[in-house]
Amino acid sequence: AQSVTQLGSHVSVSEGALVLLRCNYSSSVPPYLFWYVQYPNQGLQLLLKYTSAATLVKGINGFEAEFKKSETSFHLTKPSAHMSDAAEYFCAVSGRGGADGLTFGKGTHLIIQP
Amino acid sequence: DTAVSQTPKYLVTQMGNDKSIKCEQNLGHDTMYWYKQDSKKFLKIMFSYNNKELIINETVPNRFSPKSPDKAHLNLHINSLELGDSAVYFCASSQDGGRPDTQYFGPGTRLTVL
């Protein structure tokens, strides 16, 4: 069984400040991990994914995440927040099969203060 | 061109009715999924299909029946709608290369049951 825990249902940062969204996973097999972003009234868009290659993964819009097996974590960061980053962010874990569904965390709502 | 499309975008109906949501992907993917997002934005996998074959069927009431006429389409039919079925339903697709890959999501269908 797999699960994802996202710490903090709401995170507020100032524009230009560091963004840190936390994700911890539980998986009985080496995981595939994903971060998705959802803007209001839209579908989900992939930010980045970890598929057992490099542990530091770079994604779109200046986001990156680091896979830390010892901490079972896959936290998402961005050095400098922009107003357009305000959205809902979801961490997800997948099974090993090509048709496995994603198990999502409960999401973190990112608020950017001007 | 829209990669994953869903119709309708909004669906308002009465309890007890039967309704369908259609999904089409033009990415040439082998695998398609249905997810349900509840009012607290929690996303949960419902079904996955690979080359028109059902792979995952989570604990979903049998009032929900997916149908895949070809690998580019996955429709969701819901019988005897209940208040608790109100949610946003997302279709997604991915390429099955034997391991998990990026899932591309549609814009969602907001179902409201009165």
PDB file of C-alpha atoms in Angstrom:
ATOM      1  CA  ALA A   1       0.000   0.000   0.000  1.00  0.00           C
ATOM      2  CA  GLN A   2       1.170   3.515  -0.711  1.00  0.00           C
ATOM      3  CA  SER A   3       0.322   6.837   0.830  1.00  0.00           C
ATOM      4  CA  VAL A   4       1.353  10.465   0.696  1.00  0.00           C
ATOM      5  CA  THR A   5       1.242  13.054   3.451  1.00  0.00           C
ATOM      6  CA  GLN A   6       1.426  16.738   2.669  1.00  0.00           C
ATOM      7  CA  LEU A   7       2.176  18.852   5.716  1.00  0.00           C
ATOM      8  CA  GLY A   8       0.228  22.072   5.781  1.00  0.00           C
ATOM      9  CA  SER A   9      -3.068  22.430   3.959  1.00  0.00           C
ATOM     10  CA  HIS A  10      -2.282  26.137   3.459  1.00  0.00           C
ATOM     11  CA  VAL A  11       1.102  27.788   3.013  1.00  0.00           C
ATOM     12  CA  SER A  12       1.496  31.546   2.721  1.00  0.00           C
ATOM     13  CA  VAL A  13       4.675  33.230   1.488  1.00  0.00           C
ATOM     14  CA  SER A  14       5.576  36.699   0.350  1.00  0.00           C
ATOM     15  CA  GLU A  15       6.300  37.404  -3.286  1.00  0.00           C
ATOM     16  CA  GLY A  16      10.010  36.821  -3.873  1.00  0.00           C
ATOM     17  CA  ALA A  17      10.385  34.532  -0.857  1.00  0.00           C
ATOM     18  CA  LEU A  18      11.335  30.856  -0.844  1.00  0.00           C
ATOM     19  CA  VAL A  19       8.528  28.382  -1.442  1.00  0.00           C
ATOM     20  CA  LEU A  20       8.737  25.065   0.437  1.00  0.00           C
ATOM     21  CA  LEU A  21       5.913  22.540   0.174  1.00  0.00           C
ATOM     22  CA  ARG A  22       6.391  19.342   2.133  1.00  0.00           C
ATOM     23  CA  CYS A  23       5.604  15.821   1.012  1.00  0.00           C
ATOM     24  CA  ASN A  24       6.346  12.531   2.757  1.00  0.00           C
ATOM     25  CA  TYR A  25       5.528   9.192   1.214  1.00  0.00           C
ATOM     26  CA  SER A  26       5.070   5.626   2.283  1.00  0.00           C
ATOM     27  CA  SER A  27       5.697   2.848  -0.191  1.00  0.00           C
ATOM     28  CA  SER A  28       6.623  -0.823   0.035  1.00  0.00           C
ATOM     29  CA  VAL A  29       8.519  -0.587  -3.268  1.00  0.00           C
ATOM     30  CA  PRO A  30      10.834   2.093  -4.676  1.00  0.00           C
ATOM     31  CA  PRO A  31       8.393   4.854  -5.485  1.00  0.00           C
ATOM     32  CA  TYR A  32       7.630   6.958  -8.469  1.00  0.00           C
ATOM     33  CA  LEU A  33       6.765  10.435  -7.191  1.00  0.00           C
ATOM     34  CA  PHE A  34       5.051  13.366  -8.818  1.00  0.00           C
ATOM     35  CA  TRP A  35       4.120  16.951  -8.080  1.00  0.00           C
ATOM     36  CA  TYR A  36       1.097  18.387  -9.851  1.00  0.00           C
ATOM     37  CA  VAL A  37      -0.327  21.909  -9.776  1.00  0.00           C
ATOM     38  CA  GLN A  38      -3.990  22.803 -10.107  1.00  0.00           C
ATOM     39  CA  TYR A  39      -5.060  26.344 -10.907  1.00  0.00           C
ATOM     40  CA  PRO A  40      -8.640  27.358 -10.065  1.00  0.00           C
ATOM     41  CA  ASN A  41     -11.252  25.550 -12.149  1.00  0.00           C
ATOM     42  CA  GLN A  42      -8.632  23.725 -14.184  1.00  0.00           C
ATOM     43  CA  GLY A  43      -7.195  20.254 -14.481  1.00  0.00           C
ATOM     44  CA  LEU A  44      -3.890  19.121 -13.051  1.00  0.00           C
ATOM     45  CA  GLN A  45      -0.584  19.936 -14.690  1.00  0.00           C
ATOM     46  CA  LEU A  46       2.648  18.062 -14.023  1.00  0.00           C
ATOM     47  CA  LEU A  47       5.367  20.132 -12.368  1.00  0.00           C
ATOM     48  CA  LEU A  48       7.986  17.402 -12.061  1.00  0.00           C
ATOM     49  CA  LYS A  49       8.491  13.697 -11.427  1.00  0.00           C
ATOM     50  CA  TYR A  50      10.981  11.352  -9.783  1.00  0.00           C
ATOM     51  CA  THR A  51      11.481   8.020 -11.512  1.00  0.00           C
ATOM     52  CA  SER A  52      14.565   6.629  -9.743  1.00  0.00           C
ATOM     53  CA  ALA A  53      17.125   8.567 -11.753  1.00  0.00           C
ATOM     54  CA  ALA A  54      18.623  11.777 -10.342  1.00  0.00           C
ATOM     55  CA  THR A  55      17.479  12.564  -6.806  1.00  0.00           C
ATOM     56  CA  LEU A  56      17.269  16.309  -7.517  1.00  0.00           C
ATOM     57  CA  VAL A  57      14.550  16.862 -10.055  1.00  0.00           C
ATOM     58  CA  LYS A  58      13.977  20.117 -11.893  1.00  0.00           C
ATOM     59  CA  GLY A  59      10.546  20.970 -13.196  1.00  0.00           C
ATOM     60  CA  ILE A  60       8.644  23.710 -14.916  1.00  0.00           C
ATOM     61  CA  ASN A  61       8.222  27.278 -13.700  1.00  0.00           C
ATOM     62  CA  GLY A  62      11.428  27.194 -11.632  1.00  0.00           C
ATOM     63  CA  PHE A  63      10.290  24.435  -9.263  1.00  0.00           C
ATOM     64  CA  GLU A  64      12.479  21.582  -8.117  1.00  0.00           C
ATOM     65  CA  ALA A  65      12.228  18.711  -5.657  1.00  0.00           C
ATOM     66  CA  GLU A  66      14.706  16.441  -3.946  1.00  0.00           C
ATOM     67  CA  PHE A  67      14.055  12.766  -3.288  1.00  0.00           C
ATOM     68  CA  LYS A  68      15.429  11.738   0.112  1.00  0.00           C
ATOM     69  CA  LYS A  69      14.998   8.035   0.728  1.00  0.00           C
ATOM     70  CA  SER A  70      16.261   8.193   4.313  1.00  0.00           C
ATOM     71  CA  GLU A  71      13.592  10.760   5.157  1.00  0.00           C
ATOM     72  CA  THR A  72      10.934   9.329   2.787  1.00  0.00           C
ATOM     73  CA  SER A  73      10.456  12.873   1.551  1.00  0.00           C
ATOM     74  CA  PHE A  74       9.993  14.654  -1.750  1.00  0.00           C
ATOM     75  CA  HIS A  75       9.659  18.325  -0.836  1.00  0.00           C
ATOM     76  CA  LEU A  76       8.951  20.933  -3.513  1.00  0.00           C
ATOM     77  CA  THR A  77      10.869  24.200  -3.570  1.00  0.00           C
ATOM     78  CA  LYS A  78      11.142  27.381  -5.581  1.00  0.00           C
ATOM     79  CA  PRO A  79      13.727  30.040  -4.724  1.00  0.00           C
ATOM     80  CA  SER A  80      11.527  33.053  -5.412  1.00  0.00           C
ATOM     81  CA  ALA A  81       7.730  33.022  -5.338  1.00  0.00           C
ATOM     82  CA  HIS A  82       5.706  34.797  -7.991  1.00  0.00           C
ATOM     83  CA  MET A  83       2.092  35.855  -7.761  1.00  0.00           C
ATOM     84  CA  SER A  84       1.256  33.426 -10.563  1.00  0.00           C
ATOM     85  CA  ASP A  85       2.362  30.508  -8.345  1.00  0.00           C
ATOM     86  CA  ALA A  86      -0.789  30.799  -6.259  1.00  0.00           C
ATOM     87  CA  ALA A  87      -2.551  27.464  -6.759  1.00  0.00           C
ATOM     88  CA  GLU A  88      -3.208  24.048  -5.232  1.00  0.00           C
ATOM     89  CA  TYR A  89      -0.246  21.679  -5.224  1.00  0.00           C
ATOM     90  CA  PHE A  90      -0.534  17.913  -5.039  1.00  0.00           C
ATOM     91  CA  CYS A  91       2.136  15.351  -4.304  1.00  0.00           C
ATOM     92  CA  ALA A  92       1.409  11.864  -5.628  1.00  0.00           C
ATOM     93  CA  VAL A  93       2.940   8.403  -5.590  1.00  0.00           C
ATOM     94  CA  SER A  94       2.464   5.673  -8.162  1.00  0.00           C
ATOM     95  CA  GLY A  95       2.816   1.945  -8.128  1.00  0.00           C
ATOM     96  CA  ARG A  96       5.305   0.241 -10.390  1.00  0.00           C
ATOM     97  CA  GLY A  97       2.930  -0.747 -13.153  1.00  0.00           C
ATOM     98  CA  GLY A  98       2.394   1.286 -16.291  1.00  0.00           C
ATOM     99  CA  ALA A  99      -1.339   1.533 -15.688  1.00  0.00           C
ATOM    100  CA  ASP A 100      -1.267   2.173 -11.959  1.00  0.00           C
ATOM    101  CA  GLY A 101      -3.280   5.069 -10.666  1.00  0.00           C
ATOM    102  CA  LEU A 102      -1.808   7.874  -8.633  1.00  0.00           C
ATOM    103  CA  THR A 103      -2.290   8.089  -4.877  1.00  0.00           C
ATOM    104  CA  PHE A 104      -2.518  11.767  -4.032  1.00  0.00           C
ATOM    105  CA  GLY A 105      -1.848  13.745  -0.904  1.00  0.00           C
ATOM    106  CA  LYS A 106      -4.557  16.066   0.348  1.00  0.00           C
ATOM    107  CA  GLY A 107      -3.003  19.059  -1.375  1.00  0.00           C
ATOM    108  CA  THR A 108      -1.427  22.304  -0.225  1.00  0.00           C
ATOM    109  CA  HIS A 109      -2.973  25.639  -1.097  1.00  0.00           C
ATOM    110  CA  LEU A 110      -0.169  28.100  -1.810  1.00  0.00           C
ATOM    111  CA  ILE A 111      -0.969  31.745  -1.101  1.00  0.00           C
ATOM    112  CA  ILE A 112       1.353  34.471  -2.330  1.00  0.00           C
ATOM    113  CA  GLN A 113       1.301  37.736  -0.391  1.00  0.00           C
ATOM    114  CA  PRO A 114       2.212  40.873  -2.356  1.00  0.00           C
TER     115      PRO A 114
ATOM    116  CA  ASP B   1      -5.384  20.954 -29.937  1.00  0.00           C
ATOM    117  CA  THR B   2      -6.621  19.832 -26.546  1.00  0.00           C
ATOM    118  CA  ALA B   3      -4.752  16.727 -25.393  1.00  0.00           C
ATOM    119  CA  VAL B   4      -7.391  15.339 -23.025  1.00  0.00           C
ATOM    120  CA  SER B   5     -10.916  16.664 -23.372  1.00  0.00           C
ATOM    121  CA  GLN B   6     -14.039  16.009 -21.353  1.00  0.00           C
ATOM    122  CA  THR B   7     -17.692  16.778 -21.981  1.00  0.00           C
ATOM    123  CA  PRO B   8     -19.650  18.266 -20.456  1.00  0.00           C
ATOM    124  CA  LYS B   9     -17.716  20.717 -18.305  1.00  0.00           C
ATOM    125  CA  TYR B  10     -20.674  21.216 -15.982  1.00  0.00           C
ATOM    126  CA  LEU B  11     -23.482  18.782 -15.247  1.00  0.00           C
ATOM    127  CA  VAL B  12     -26.401  19.584 -12.965  1.00  0.00           C
ATOM    128  CA  THR B  13     -28.993  16.887 -12.426  1.00  0.00           C
ATOM    129  CA  GLN B  14     -31.545  15.477 -10.019  1.00  0.00           C
ATOM    130  CA  MET B  15     -31.087  12.559  -7.664  1.00  0.00           C
ATOM    131  CA  GLY B  16     -31.972   9.252  -9.237  1.00  0.00           C
ATOM    132  CA  ASN B  17     -31.071  10.271 -12.780  1.00  0.00           C
ATOM    133  CA  ASP B  18     -28.541   8.514 -15.003  1.00  0.00           C
ATOM    134  CA  LYS B  19     -25.786  10.540 -16.632  1.00  0.00           C
ATOM    135  CA  SER B  20     -22.626  10.060 -18.683  1.00  0.00           C
ATOM    136  CA  ILE B  21     -19.349  11.934 -18.930  1.00  0.00           C
ATOM    137  CA  LYS B  22     -17.221  11.539 -22.030  1.00  0.00           C
ATOM    138  CA  CYS B  23     -13.445  11.663 -22.286  1.00  0.00           C
ATOM    139  CA  GLU B  24     -11.201  11.669 -25.328  1.00  0.00           C
ATOM    140  CA  GLN B  25      -7.427  11.874 -25.642  1.00  0.00           C
ATOM    141  CA  ASN B  26      -5.478  12.608 -28.824  1.00  0.00           C
ATOM    142  CA  LEU B  27      -2.053  11.768 -27.414  1.00  0.00           C
ATOM    143  CA  GLY B  28      -1.988   8.198 -28.660  1.00  0.00           C
ATOM    144  CA  HIS B  29      -1.765   6.886 -25.094  1.00  0.00           C
ATOM    145  CA  ASP B  30      -2.599   3.325 -24.100  1.00  0.00           C
ATOM    146  CA  THR B  31      -3.948   3.991 -20.633  1.00  0.00           C
ATOM    147  CA  MET B  32      -6.803   6.150 -19.393  1.00  0.00           C
ATOM    148  CA  TYR B  33      -8.097   6.887 -15.910  1.00  0.00           C
ATOM    149  CA  TRP B  34     -10.989   8.394 -14.010  1.00  0.00           C
ATOM    150  CA  TYR B  35     -10.406  10.313 -10.788  1.00  0.00           C
ATOM    151  CA  LYS B  36     -12.881  11.902  -8.396  1.00  0.00           C
ATOM    152  CA  GLN B  37     -12.096  15.159  -6.603  1.00  0.00           C
ATOM    153  CA  ASP B  38     -14.356  15.866  -3.651  1.00  0.00           C
ATOM    154  CA  SER B  39     -15.352  19.194  -2.141  1.00  0.00           C
ATOM    155  CA  LYS B  40     -12.179  19.229  -0.036  1.00  0.00           C
ATOM    156  CA  LYS B  41     -10.135  18.805  -3.222  1.00  0.00           C
ATOM    157  CA  PHE B  42      -9.081  15.268  -2.327  1.00  0.00           C
ATOM    158  CA  LEU B  43      -8.327  13.248  -5.473  1.00  0.00           C
ATOM    159  CA  LYS B  44      -8.940   9.533  -5.639  1.00  0.00           C
ATOM    160  CA  ILE B  45      -8.450   7.040  -8.458  1.00  0.00           C
ATOM    161  CA  MET B  46     -11.634   5.317  -9.576  1.00  0.00           C
ATOM    162  CA  PHE B  47     -10.691   3.292 -12.647  1.00  0.00           C
ATOM    163  CA  SER B  48      -7.890   2.726 -15.092  1.00  0.00           C
ATOM    164  CA  TYR B  49      -8.080   1.142 -18.520  1.00  0.00           C
ATOM    165  CA  ASN B  50      -5.232  -0.138 -20.640  1.00  0.00           C
ATOM    166  CA  ASN B  51      -5.974  -0.780 -24.309  1.00  0.00           C
ATOM    167  CA  LYS B  52      -9.711  -0.956 -23.531  1.00  0.00           C
ATOM    168  CA  GLU B  53      -9.172  -3.443 -20.702  1.00  0.00           C
ATOM    169  CA  LEU B  54     -10.103  -2.609 -17.105  1.00  0.00           C
ATOM    170  CA  ILE B  55      -6.992  -2.630 -14.915  1.00  0.00           C
ATOM    171  CA  ILE B  56      -7.992  -0.825 -11.727  1.00  0.00           C
ATOM    172  CA  ASN B  57     -11.412  -0.711 -10.164  1.00  0.00           C
ATOM    173  CA  GLU B  58     -11.169   0.906  -6.776  1.00  0.00           C
ATOM    174  CA  THR B  59     -13.932   0.632  -4.211  1.00  0.00           C
ATOM    175  CA  VAL B  60     -16.422   2.472  -6.360  1.00  0.00           C
ATOM    176  CA  PRO B  61     -20.163   1.712  -6.199  1.00  0.00           C
ATOM    177  CA  ASN B  62     -21.310  -0.421  -9.104  1.00  0.00           C
ATOM    178  CA  ARG B  63     -23.589   2.444 -10.110  1.00  0.00           C
ATOM    179  CA  PHE B  64     -20.435   3.750 -11.801  1.00  0.00           C
ATOM    180  CA  SER B  65     -19.582   1.953 -15.018  1.00  0.00           C
ATOM    181  CA  PRO B  66     -16.688   2.957 -17.252  1.00  0.00           C
ATOM    182  CA  LYS B  67     -16.796   2.105 -20.918  1.00  0.00           C
ATOM    183  CA  SER B  68     -13.930   2.253 -23.382  1.00  0.00           C
ATOM    184  CA  PRO B  69     -15.056   1.926 -27.011  1.00  0.00           C
ATOM    185  CA  ASP B  70     -11.467   2.380 -28.204  1.00  0.00           C
ATOM    186  CA  LYS B  71      -8.201   3.301 -26.581  1.00  0.00           C
ATOM    187  CA  ALA B  72      -8.720   7.026 -27.243  1.00  0.00           C
ATOM    188  CA  HIS B  73     -12.021   7.188 -25.359  1.00  0.00           C
ATOM    189  CA  LEU B  74     -13.091   6.383 -21.822  1.00  0.00           C
ATOM    190  CA  ASN B  75     -16.612   7.299 -20.799  1.00  0.00           C
ATOM    191  CA  LEU B  76     -18.104   7.208 -17.328  1.00  0.00           C
ATOM    192  CA  HIS B  77     -21.742   6.290 -16.863  1.00  0.00           C
ATOM    193  CA  ILE B  78     -23.413   6.839 -13.522  1.00  0.00           C
ATOM    194  CA  ASN B  79     -26.758   5.288 -12.627  1.00  0.00           C
ATOM    195  CA  SER B  80     -29.177   6.407  -9.939  1.00  0.00           C
ATOM    196  CA  LEU B  81     -27.230   9.503  -8.994  1.00  0.00           C
ATOM    197  CA  GLU B  82     -26.943  10.351  -5.305  1.00  0.00           C
ATOM    198  CA  LEU B  83     -26.114  13.601  -3.502  1.00  0.00           C
ATOM    199  CA  GLY B  84     -22.725  12.197  -2.536  1.00  0.00           C
ATOM    200  CA  ASP B  85     -21.768  11.828  -6.187  1.00  0.00           C
ATOM    201  CA  SER B  86     -21.427  15.599  -6.452  1.00  0.00           C
ATOM    202  CA  ALA B  87     -17.750  16.199  -7.236  1.00  0.00           C
ATOM    203  CA  VAL B  88     -15.358  17.082 -10.005  1.00  0.00           C
ATOM    204  CA  TYR B  89     -14.464  14.109 -12.178  1.00  0.00           C
ATOM    205  CA  PHE B  90     -11.154  14.119 -14.008  1.00  0.00           C
ATOM    206  CA  CYS B  91     -10.116  11.968 -16.890  1.00  0.00           C
ATOM    207  CA  ALA B  92      -6.404  11.363 -17.485  1.00  0.00           C
ATOM    208  CA  SER B  93      -4.199   9.414 -19.854  1.00  0.00           C
ATOM    209  CA  SER B  94      -0.654   8.129 -19.952  1.00  0.00           C
ATOM    210  CA  GLN B  95       1.611   6.023 -22.110  1.00  0.00           C
ATOM    211  CA  ASP B  96       2.118   2.496 -20.805  1.00  0.00           C
ATOM    212  CA  GLY B  97       5.798   1.753 -21.234  1.00  0.00           C
ATOM    213  CA  GLY B  98       5.728  -0.865 -18.507  1.00  0.00           C
ATOM    214  CA  ARG B  99       6.360   1.663 -15.764  1.00  0.00           C
ATOM    215  CA  PRO B 100       4.563   4.755 -14.456  1.00  0.00           C
ATOM    216  CA  ASP B 101       4.675   7.799 -16.650  1.00  0.00           C
ATOM    217  CA  THR B 102       3.229  11.287 -16.633  1.00  0.00           C
ATOM    218  CA  GLN B 103      -0.534  11.343 -16.504  1.00  0.00           C
ATOM    219  CA  TYR B 104      -2.156  14.110 -18.526  1.00  0.00           C
ATOM    220  CA  PHE B 105      -5.383  15.402 -17.062  1.00  0.00           C
ATOM    221  CA  GLY B 106      -8.495  16.767 -18.680  1.00  0.00           C
ATOM    222  CA  PRO B 107     -10.152  19.986 -17.492  1.00  0.00           C
ATOM    223  CA  GLY B 108     -12.662  18.170 -15.313  1.00  0.00           C
ATOM    224  CA  THR B 109     -16.432  17.791 -15.204  1.00  0.00           C
ATOM    225  CA  ARG B 110     -18.196  19.376 -12.261  1.00  0.00           C
ATOM    226  CA  LEU B 111     -21.176  17.207 -11.368  1.00  0.00           C
ATOM    227  CA  THR B 112     -23.828  18.652  -9.082  1.00  0.00           C
ATOM    228  CA  VAL B 113     -26.622  16.384  -7.892  1.00  0.00           C
ATOM    229  CA  LEU B 114     -29.668  18.178  -6.472  1.00  0.00           C
TER     230      LEU B 114
END
